[in-house]
C-alpha positions as MATLAB code, in Angstrom:
seq = 'XXXXXXXXXXXXXXXXXXXXXXXXXXXXXXXXXXXXXXXXXXXXXXXXXXXXXXXXXXXXXXXXXXXXXXXXXXXXXXXXXXXXXXXXXXXXXXXXXXXXXXXXXXXXXXXXXXXXXXXXXXXXXXXXXXXXXXXXXXXXXXXXXXXXXXXXXXXXXXXXXXXXXXXXXXXXXXXXXXXXXXXXXXXXXXXXXXXXXXXXXXXXXXXXXXXXXXXXXXXXXXXXXXXXXXXXXXXXXXXXXXXXXXXXXXXXXXXXXXXXXXXXXXXXXXXXXXXXXXXXXXXXXXXXXXXXXXXXXXXXXXXXXXXXXXXXXXXXXXXXXXXXXXXXXXXXXXXXXXXXXXXXXXXXXXXXXXXXXXXXXXXXXXXXXXXXXXXXXXXXXXXXXXXXXXXXXXXXXXXXXXXXXXXXXXXXXXXXXXXXXXXXXXXXXXXXXXXXXXXXXXXXXXXXXXXXXXXXXXXXXXXXXXXXXXXXXXXXXXXXXXXXXXXXXXXXXXXXXXXXXXXXXXXXXXXXXXXXXXXXXXXXXXXXXXXXXXXXXXXXXXXXXXXXXXXXXXXXXXXXX';
ca = [
      95.177  119.848  -83.131;
      92.482  117.568  -84.703;
      90.413  119.639  -87.496;
      87.046  118.713  -88.291;
      84.317  120.094  -90.288;
      81.838  122.174  -88.635;
      78.753  119.903  -89.926;
      81.011  117.038  -87.883;
      81.178  119.044  -84.556;
      77.347  119.627  -84.342;
      76.892  115.950  -84.447;
      79.658  115.254  -81.909;
      78.432  117.912  -79.580;
      74.905  116.358  -79.609;
      76.651  113.358  -78.481;
      78.276  115.010  -76.104;
      75.238  116.421  -74.925;
      73.560  112.871  -74.417;
      71.694  112.564  -77.888;
      71.519  108.809  -78.480;
      68.604  108.600  -80.437;
      67.710  110.347  -83.624;
      64.785  109.874  -86.378;
      64.962  112.006  -89.583;
      65.306  111.431  -93.536;
      68.847  112.346  -94.400;
      69.855  114.512  -97.722;
      72.959  116.420  -98.855;
      72.153  119.317  -95.917;
      72.084  117.306  -92.788;
      74.370  114.248  -94.132;
      77.416  115.146  -91.950;
      76.388  115.911  -88.702;
      73.742  113.206  -88.848;
      76.774  110.911  -89.928;
      78.863  112.313  -87.365;
      76.435  111.514  -84.485;
      75.858  108.112  -85.345;
      79.525  107.465  -85.782;
      79.733  108.386  -82.298;
      77.118  105.703  -81.063;
      73.659  107.308  -81.445;
      70.859  105.290  -82.941;
      69.558  106.335  -86.352;
      65.725  105.467  -87.510;
      65.355  106.363  -90.765;
      61.737  107.487  -91.539;
      60.001  107.838  -95.172;
      58.913  111.382  -94.888;
      60.303  114.013  -92.891;
      56.821  114.781  -91.411;
      56.872  111.319  -89.677;
      60.571  111.831  -88.663;
      59.314  115.087  -86.124;
      56.398  113.037  -85.052;
      58.761  109.609  -84.052;
      60.916  112.365  -82.209;
      57.634  114.015  -80.844;
      56.585  110.466  -79.403;
      59.655  109.021  -78.493;
      60.007  112.440  -75.968;
      56.562  111.914  -74.791;
      56.773  108.387  -73.912;
      60.997  108.277  -72.732;
      61.166  111.796  -70.791;
      64.036  112.436  -72.812;
      64.788  115.325  -75.143;
      64.250  113.695  -79.203;
      66.404  115.084  -81.988;
      65.007  114.907  -85.575;
      67.254  115.536  -88.659;
      66.419  116.763  -92.032;
      67.409  118.576  -95.273;
      66.982  122.220  -95.840;
      63.936  123.627  -97.511;
      61.243  120.989  -98.333;
      62.815  118.779  -95.910;
      62.137  121.349  -93.415;
      58.936  122.176  -94.931;
      57.728  118.417  -94.887;
      57.791  118.848  -90.984;
      55.523  121.309  -90.453;
      52.227  119.552  -89.386;
      53.903  117.563  -86.653;
      56.141  120.415  -85.760;
      53.065  122.503  -84.875;
      51.765  119.376  -83.059;
      54.650  119.383  -80.819;
      54.609  123.126  -80.429;
      50.957  122.712  -78.893;
      52.181  119.743  -76.922;
      54.807  121.647  -75.661;
      57.447  118.840  -76.477;
      60.911  119.281  -75.683;
      62.293  118.208  -79.330;
      65.229  119.643  -80.938;
      65.239  119.638  -85.072;
      68.733  120.250  -87.257;
      68.372  120.994  -90.797;
      70.257  122.077  -93.228;
      70.240  125.507  -94.634;
      71.288  127.351  -97.951;
      74.407  129.197  -97.711;
      74.485  132.944  -97.234;
      73.281  134.839 -100.001;
      71.770  131.630 -102.153;
      68.554  133.000 -102.612;
      68.367  131.707 -105.959;
      68.993  128.210 -105.036;
      66.015  125.544 -105.404;
      66.084  124.814 -101.962;
      66.240  128.305 -100.481;
      63.045  129.163  -98.270;
      62.888  131.920  -95.466;
      63.525  128.974  -92.879;
      63.719  131.298  -90.040;
      60.351  133.094  -90.860;
      58.581  129.365  -91.374;
      59.891  128.480  -88.120;
      58.782  131.479  -85.930;
      55.044  130.904  -87.745;
      54.910  127.349  -86.324;
      55.687  128.675  -82.866;
      59.070  126.902  -82.483;
      62.139  128.476  -81.764;
      64.604  129.248  -84.524;
      68.188  128.908  -83.501;
      71.238  129.356  -86.057;
      74.987  128.266  -86.004;
      76.444  131.706  -86.841;
      80.069  130.995  -87.833;
      82.514  127.974  -87.534;
      83.934  129.309  -84.622;
      80.977  129.285  -82.707;
      79.532  125.808  -83.896;
      79.869  124.378  -80.375;
      78.456  127.244  -78.305;
      75.343  127.531  -80.809;
      74.501  123.943  -80.611;
      74.678  123.636  -76.674;
      72.207  126.860  -76.816;
      69.352  125.252  -79.236;
      69.692  122.256  -77.399;
      69.312  123.472  -73.712;
      66.559  125.869  -74.866;
      64.662  122.873  -76.272;
      64.985  121.165  -73.123;
      64.939  124.350  -70.224;
      61.635  125.664  -72.158;
      60.350  122.487  -73.054;
      59.666  123.609  -76.442;
      60.759  122.465  -79.934;
      63.665  124.005  -81.438;
      65.150  124.209  -84.652;
      68.642  124.640  -85.360;
      69.729  125.904  -88.877;
      72.992  124.792  -90.534;
      73.874  126.611  -93.069;
      76.019  124.608  -95.831;
      78.842  126.873  -96.288;
      79.251  127.121  -92.111;
      79.149  123.305  -92.186;
      81.770  122.792  -94.463;
      84.241  125.230  -92.483;
      86.843  123.444  -90.787;
      86.895  123.712  -87.016;
      89.067  122.318  -84.215;
      87.211  119.055  -83.038;
      85.143  119.513  -79.984;
      86.597  119.330  -76.392;
      85.190  117.397  -73.545;
      82.202  119.430  -72.536;
      81.557  120.759  -68.910;
      77.991  120.232  -69.325;
      75.170  118.715  -67.276;
      73.572  117.732  -70.546;
      70.609  119.571  -71.101;
      70.939  121.826  -67.948;
      68.922  122.541  -65.294;
      64.792  122.864  -66.093;
      63.749  126.035  -64.738;
      60.768  125.616  -61.940;
      58.859  128.616  -61.569;
      57.547  128.815  -57.843;
      54.337  130.122  -57.084;
      53.938  133.049  -55.069;
      53.241  133.008  -51.387;
      50.028  135.055  -52.283;
      49.043  132.487  -55.178;
      49.348  129.583  -52.937;
      47.400  131.309  -50.107;
      44.341  132.177  -52.338;
      44.218  129.128  -53.641;
      44.480  127.358  -50.343;
      41.498  129.684  -49.099;
      39.323  128.298  -51.948;
      40.041  124.932  -51.265;
      39.496  125.408  -47.594;
      36.036  126.829  -48.081;
      35.197  124.301  -50.739;
      32.242  121.775  -50.419;
      32.964  119.989  -53.714;
      36.326  120.354  -54.946;
      37.776  118.926  -57.991;
      41.059  118.382  -59.124;
      42.001  117.944  -63.096;
      45.334  117.153  -64.023;
      47.020  117.925  -67.292;
      50.306  117.383  -69.293;
      51.882  119.200  -66.903;
      51.360  117.802  -64.028;
      52.633  114.445  -65.773;
      56.144  116.417  -66.519;
      56.429  117.980  -63.366;
      55.925  114.429  -61.602;
      52.762  115.660  -59.307;
      50.909  112.387  -58.903;
      51.934  112.122  -55.132;
      51.331  115.667  -53.982;
      48.206  115.576  -56.003;
      46.999  112.302  -54.299;
      47.709  114.277  -51.072;
      46.295  117.211  -51.931;
      43.048  115.271  -52.824;
      42.840  113.269  -49.682;
      43.362  116.624  -47.464;
      40.782  118.499  -49.049;
      38.378  115.792  -49.912;
      38.500  116.495  -53.656;
      37.787  114.267  -56.537;
      40.293  113.664  -59.292;
      40.139  113.946  -63.262;
      42.906  114.055  -65.885;
      42.774  115.467  -69.406;
      42.914  113.261  -72.740;
      46.604  113.516  -72.997;
      47.305  112.699  -69.087;
      45.215  109.501  -69.706;
      45.974  107.127  -66.671;
      47.394  109.702  -64.391;
      45.350  108.435  -61.584;
      44.720  105.075  -62.400;
      43.053  102.728  -59.804;
      42.415  105.479  -57.309;
      38.934  104.977  -56.198;
      38.036  108.664  -56.277;
      39.075  109.267  -59.825;
      36.255  110.319  -62.553;
      38.622  109.321  -65.515;
      38.890  111.605  -68.495;
      37.350  115.128  -68.336;
      35.955  116.328  -71.164;
      34.125  114.648  -74.435;
      35.227  111.312  -73.448;
      33.619  111.248  -69.975;
      30.637  109.604  -69.257;
      27.313  111.418  -68.632;
      27.620  110.389  -65.053;
      31.144  111.430  -64.438;
      30.389  114.777  -66.395;
      27.314  115.228  -64.124;
      29.772  115.046  -60.905;
      32.360  117.688  -62.717;
      29.309  120.354  -63.062;
      28.658  119.956  -59.339;
      32.248  120.860  -58.498;
      32.557  124.262  -56.300;
      36.223  124.666  -56.971;
      37.929  123.388  -59.857;
      41.778  123.511  -59.785;
      43.909  122.318  -63.052;
      47.364  121.514  -62.929;
      49.596  121.961  -66.012;
      45.922  121.965  -68.129;
      44.557  124.637  -70.476;
      40.867  124.195  -69.899;
      40.443  123.895  -73.752;
      36.874  123.468  -75.231;
      37.703  119.596  -75.527;
      38.856  119.314  -71.856;
      35.618  121.089  -70.567;
      32.936  120.076  -73.246;
      32.801  123.880  -74.320;
      32.632  125.323  -70.847;
      29.529  122.723  -70.174;
      31.264  120.717  -67.497;
      31.990  123.166  -65.176;
      29.142  124.584  -63.271;
      28.179  128.171  -63.575;
      29.202  128.991  -60.487;
      32.346  127.288  -59.852;
      35.668  128.961  -59.195;
      38.139  127.849  -61.470;
      41.886  127.817  -60.827;
      44.661  127.013  -63.288;
      48.296  126.460  -62.659;
      50.748  126.312  -65.296;
      54.514  127.013  -65.896;
      53.802  129.317  -69.058;
      52.348  132.703  -68.494;
      50.738  132.788  -72.048;
      48.708  129.510  -71.323;
      46.990  131.463  -68.309;
      43.577  132.334  -68.701;
      43.112  131.728  -72.179;
      39.538  130.474  -71.607;
      36.939  132.877  -70.323;
      36.379  130.084  -67.436;
      39.601  130.528  -65.401;
      38.941  132.785  -62.399;
      42.279  132.661  -60.971;
      45.967  132.190  -62.610;
      48.958  130.908  -60.563;
      52.240  130.967  -62.427;
      54.031  127.764  -60.952;
      55.266  124.316  -61.567;
      52.513  121.933  -60.790;
      54.517  119.766  -58.283;
      55.891  122.916  -56.543;
      52.328  124.461  -56.428;
      50.822  121.219  -55.135;
      53.225  120.670  -52.416;
      52.963  124.389  -51.076;
      49.373  124.046  -51.112;
      49.524  121.161  -48.783;
      52.134  122.893  -46.757;
      50.031  125.978  -46.284;
      46.977  124.022  -45.362;
      49.165  122.218  -42.721;
      50.215  125.421  -41.236;
      46.397  126.610  -41.138;
      45.619  123.623  -39.582;
      48.025  124.320  -36.586;
      46.988  127.696  -36.081;
      43.392  126.002  -36.189;
      42.385  128.242  -38.897;
      40.183  125.817  -40.820;
      37.071  126.459  -42.731;
      33.581  125.141  -41.397;
      33.933  121.938  -43.734;
      37.417  121.095  -42.026;
      37.380  117.772  -40.940;
      34.517  116.387  -43.572;
      35.541  114.416  -46.696;
      34.343  116.662  -49.134;
      32.335  114.609  -51.405;
      34.582  111.425  -50.449;
      31.454  109.629  -49.500;
      29.877  106.365  -49.849;
      26.959  107.924  -51.747;
      29.495  109.373  -54.551;
      31.502  106.573  -54.360;
      28.446  104.568  -55.553;
      27.599  107.157  -58.446;
      31.179  106.939  -59.232;
      31.100  102.976  -59.863;
      27.584  103.048  -61.305;
      28.652  105.619  -64.260;
      31.557  103.413  -64.749;
      29.180  101.237  -66.240;
      26.916  103.643  -68.189;
      28.163  103.371  -71.098;
      28.141   99.637  -71.629;
      24.076  100.009  -71.874;
      24.837  101.232  -75.644;
      23.557   98.716  -78.127;
      26.219   96.601  -79.280;
      24.885   94.912  -82.137;
      26.325   95.904  -85.632;
      25.605   94.822  -89.049;
      25.806   91.742  -90.304;
      29.550   91.051  -91.667;
      30.517   94.151  -89.600;
      31.763   94.275  -85.996;
      30.553   97.110  -83.449;
      33.740   99.329  -82.715;
      33.132   99.161  -78.819;
      32.809   95.144  -78.839;
      36.527   95.431  -81.007;
      37.801   97.553  -78.482;
      36.514   95.530  -75.222;
      37.677   92.218  -76.754;
      40.952   93.555  -77.418;
      41.453   94.947  -73.906;
      40.975   91.583  -72.252;
      43.926   90.282  -74.634;
      46.328   92.876  -74.601;
      48.933   92.608  -71.997;
      49.002   95.119  -69.002;
      52.487   96.534  -69.948;
      51.629   98.382  -73.166;
      51.948  102.087  -74.587;
      48.959  103.002  -76.661;
      49.081  105.354  -79.470;
      45.584  106.878  -80.636;
      45.662  108.640  -84.246;
      42.627  111.112  -84.850;
      39.087  110.317  -86.242;
      35.660  109.787  -84.987;
      36.623  106.118  -83.716;
      39.058  107.125  -81.108;
      36.742  107.310  -78.370;
      36.224  103.839  -78.227;
      39.973  102.732  -77.752;
      40.760  105.751  -75.193;
      37.423  104.734  -72.881;
      37.914  101.130  -73.541;
      41.678  100.467  -72.998;
      43.583  101.024  -70.015;
      46.764  102.241  -69.782;
      49.489  101.425  -66.997;
      50.465  105.487  -66.875;
      50.271  108.811  -68.747;
      53.908  107.565  -70.424;
      51.746  104.473  -71.935;
      49.478  107.010  -73.844;
      50.126  109.186  -76.764;
      47.053  111.118  -78.095;
      48.738  112.237  -81.535;
      45.530  114.261  -82.206;
      45.390  116.251  -79.199;
      47.559  119.209  -80.163;
      46.804  120.357  -83.805;
      43.718  118.103  -84.396;
      45.719  116.545  -87.375;
      44.962  112.799  -88.691;
      47.614  110.382  -89.962;
      50.553  110.888  -87.143;
      49.737  107.591  -85.660;
      51.890  104.997  -87.605;
      55.097  107.690  -86.930;
      54.223  108.281  -83.438;
      53.970  104.544  -82.921;
      57.362  104.243  -84.256;
      58.978  106.562  -81.546;
      56.878  105.148  -78.620;
      57.836  101.603  -79.661;
      61.406  102.857  -80.092;
      61.494  104.793  -76.762;
      59.957  101.797  -74.482;
      60.465   98.638  -76.394;
      59.912   96.696  -72.853;
      56.131   97.794  -73.569;
      53.749   96.161  -76.343;
      52.868   99.482  -78.431;
      49.074   99.569  -79.568;
      48.241  101.915  -82.466;
      44.609  102.721  -82.957;
      43.999  104.411  -86.488;
      41.310  104.914  -88.389;
      41.609  103.913  -92.442;
      41.780  107.528  -93.151;
      44.836  108.486  -90.978;
      46.435  104.903  -91.677;
      46.180  105.479  -95.129;
      47.398  109.333  -95.060;
      50.786  107.956  -93.572;
      51.067  104.255  -95.251;
      54.698  104.680  -96.243;
      55.545  104.372  -92.792;
      53.838  101.037  -92.482;
      57.437   99.879  -94.535;
      59.220  101.526  -91.561;
      57.441   99.062  -88.869;
      58.355   96.166  -91.216;
      62.116   97.389  -92.099;
      62.227   97.497  -87.875;
      60.497   94.583  -87.321;
      58.897   96.050  -84.447;
      56.175   94.471  -82.682;
      53.627   96.732  -82.912;
      50.012   96.173  -82.972;
      48.188   98.199  -85.482;
      44.177   98.482  -85.311;
      42.451  100.222  -87.725;
      38.855  100.981  -87.586;
      37.820  100.709  -90.987;
      34.617  102.342  -91.984;
      35.669  103.333  -95.605;
      35.316  106.885  -94.787;
      36.060  109.892  -92.837;
      33.796  109.012  -90.188;
      33.651  112.276  -88.313;
      32.453  114.135  -91.468;
      29.984  111.281  -92.322;
      28.427  111.563  -88.756;
      28.324  115.808  -88.891;
      27.060  116.428  -92.152;
      24.777  113.477  -92.236;
      21.505  115.443  -91.375;
      21.292  117.214  -94.206;
      21.383  117.252  -98.140;
      25.258  116.939  -98.338;
      27.200  114.996 -101.003;
      28.399  112.350  -98.540;
      30.538  110.727 -101.379;
      32.858  113.189 -100.975;
      34.138  111.767  -97.513;
      33.548  108.147  -98.307;
      35.401  105.531 -100.290;
      35.505  102.090 -101.925;
      36.626   99.223  -99.400;
      40.413   99.089  -99.053;
      41.614   95.505  -98.150;
      44.009   97.032  -95.574;
      44.978   93.332  -94.346;
      46.203   92.475  -97.762;
      48.043   95.794  -98.304;
      49.646   94.741  -94.817;
      50.787   91.587  -96.126;
      52.167   92.672  -98.999;
      54.684   95.065  -97.305;
      55.976   92.303  -95.162;
      53.408   92.523  -91.835;
      51.142   89.983  -90.604;
      47.550   91.288  -91.623;
      44.369   89.953  -90.667;
      40.613   91.141  -91.385;
      38.132   91.113  -88.561;
      34.455   91.277  -89.007;
      33.680   89.386  -85.883;
      35.282   88.815  -82.483;
      35.953   85.107  -83.838;
      38.074   86.466  -86.292;
      40.673   87.845  -83.637;
      42.092   84.610  -83.047;
      45.327   85.179  -85.081;
      45.746   88.228  -83.058;
      45.565   85.968  -79.659;
      48.341   83.690  -81.226;
      50.463   86.808  -82.562;
      50.335   88.304  -79.120;
      51.960   85.270  -77.474;
      55.235   86.034  -79.433;
      55.064   89.060  -81.168;
      57.764   89.358  -84.029;
      57.048   92.471  -86.415;
      53.954   94.364  -87.080;
      50.557   93.085  -87.129;
      47.902   95.132  -88.998;
      44.065   94.363  -87.636;
      41.427   95.544  -90.476;
      38.676   95.788  -88.300;
      35.800   96.536  -90.810;
      33.127   98.187  -88.234;
      30.051   99.158  -88.748;
      30.105  102.852  -90.176;
      26.388  103.550  -88.918;
      27.650  103.348  -85.102;
      28.139  107.238  -83.766;
      30.107  107.656  -80.510;
      28.809  109.599  -77.715;
      31.512  112.487  -78.223;
      30.412  112.855  -82.045;
      28.692  115.782  -81.262;
      31.529  118.044  -79.775;
      33.760  116.961  -82.672;
      32.885  120.076  -84.629;
      32.061  122.503  -81.911;
      34.908  125.135  -81.599;
      36.598  124.571  -84.705;
];
């Protein structure tokens, strides 16, 4: 019988479970399991910071649809992941983190921290390798919980147990991550929502991340057609209803005034896999005061977290949508239709004209910038004409983000990674771009970042260069934390606290080995067009934007903080 260390058994077990990609920062506490996984054939991407490693894995999972793995050292290696880990928790990403852990009783070790308590407080699931003889069982359990529960799980690997000799893992009789539990809605809840839709004159369907995960698009399109509903999606589900003529686009702060006006006219709103946060509803103002609001979610804890939800349905978005279609079809056969049956809802020529008109509404804003600076909307629209259709758009946090979100199209929800949607953090963009490009090398990854978020995580620029990833990074550089500048500029405040001297980010990029270009006008984008013809390695666009331009979403940035 072949004997290996328990640490090596962890890596070999993960390989058998189907792990083919791992991101991390390797130290003594996680070296053995990571090396065993790579030895088995997995690809390893070394980050420069553990916080970046967990965000790379998070982004990889969102884009690929696979469970992602992050590997870090014990103690500070784990604590460095906290911001990215919390963001993954709030985004419900199936993610497994393996981390070293000090040996039993080593509470005086410099590396010691209450890792279980720390993990619990992030909202992630803390799992443990308990003994050498249970190492395979413990690893499989942690992996399956991450996949089936669609939540981040952190597997602690005590150093003394890692060193123990155990039999080499036998071939697992496994279905990989196991079957994802798909809760079915109750017949009573389906009948109740069907009644609301059957009597609605102006129904609205909103798709969120949960609808993306459960592959609900076709069912929701059919449900919209059957009920005459208009369609919308949350920001994290950007691209869900791409090209459908009855979509209003993103619900919430990024909606145009015309789209928001239509949403407020809805008398029944059904959200599939969306949580109706203050951002999605514009702090409640996006929904009419008399609208009936239905929330469909697989997680009972997510239901009714806002006071606007009237009906909560515990169920998978896809299963619920299909059950509603069946129920409505059954009512058709029994001739139990509402007085509005057979009518197009508000899918009329008049509403179609309004949808077409609001799509141009934001283009009316002034696009003249200060001399030597480019208007951020002009920059974004020009890049939209240059970028290939096969793209993955990654957006970091900051005031600038409304321009790429509203001006750049995405091919599908998997082609959009909104890094600040969960925890409202900035500085996750560079790492997310690495994960996205690794997951979909067939698409060009385009990262939009502010100068604040870019410089906060600039160590991962080296990762982009080292891996020669063809990623276009567009830095909306206003030499400030723009959201704070615009929020506090109305009073007597010390705005120098959030303003900085000009930074030559293009020169910084070239110094790191990337292509770098400074953009102050549309004509300066010529090198970008040339790079797009044959992208090799990263290109950084240091766009000097007009700091006085304020996006229409700015007034909502600080509400609900």
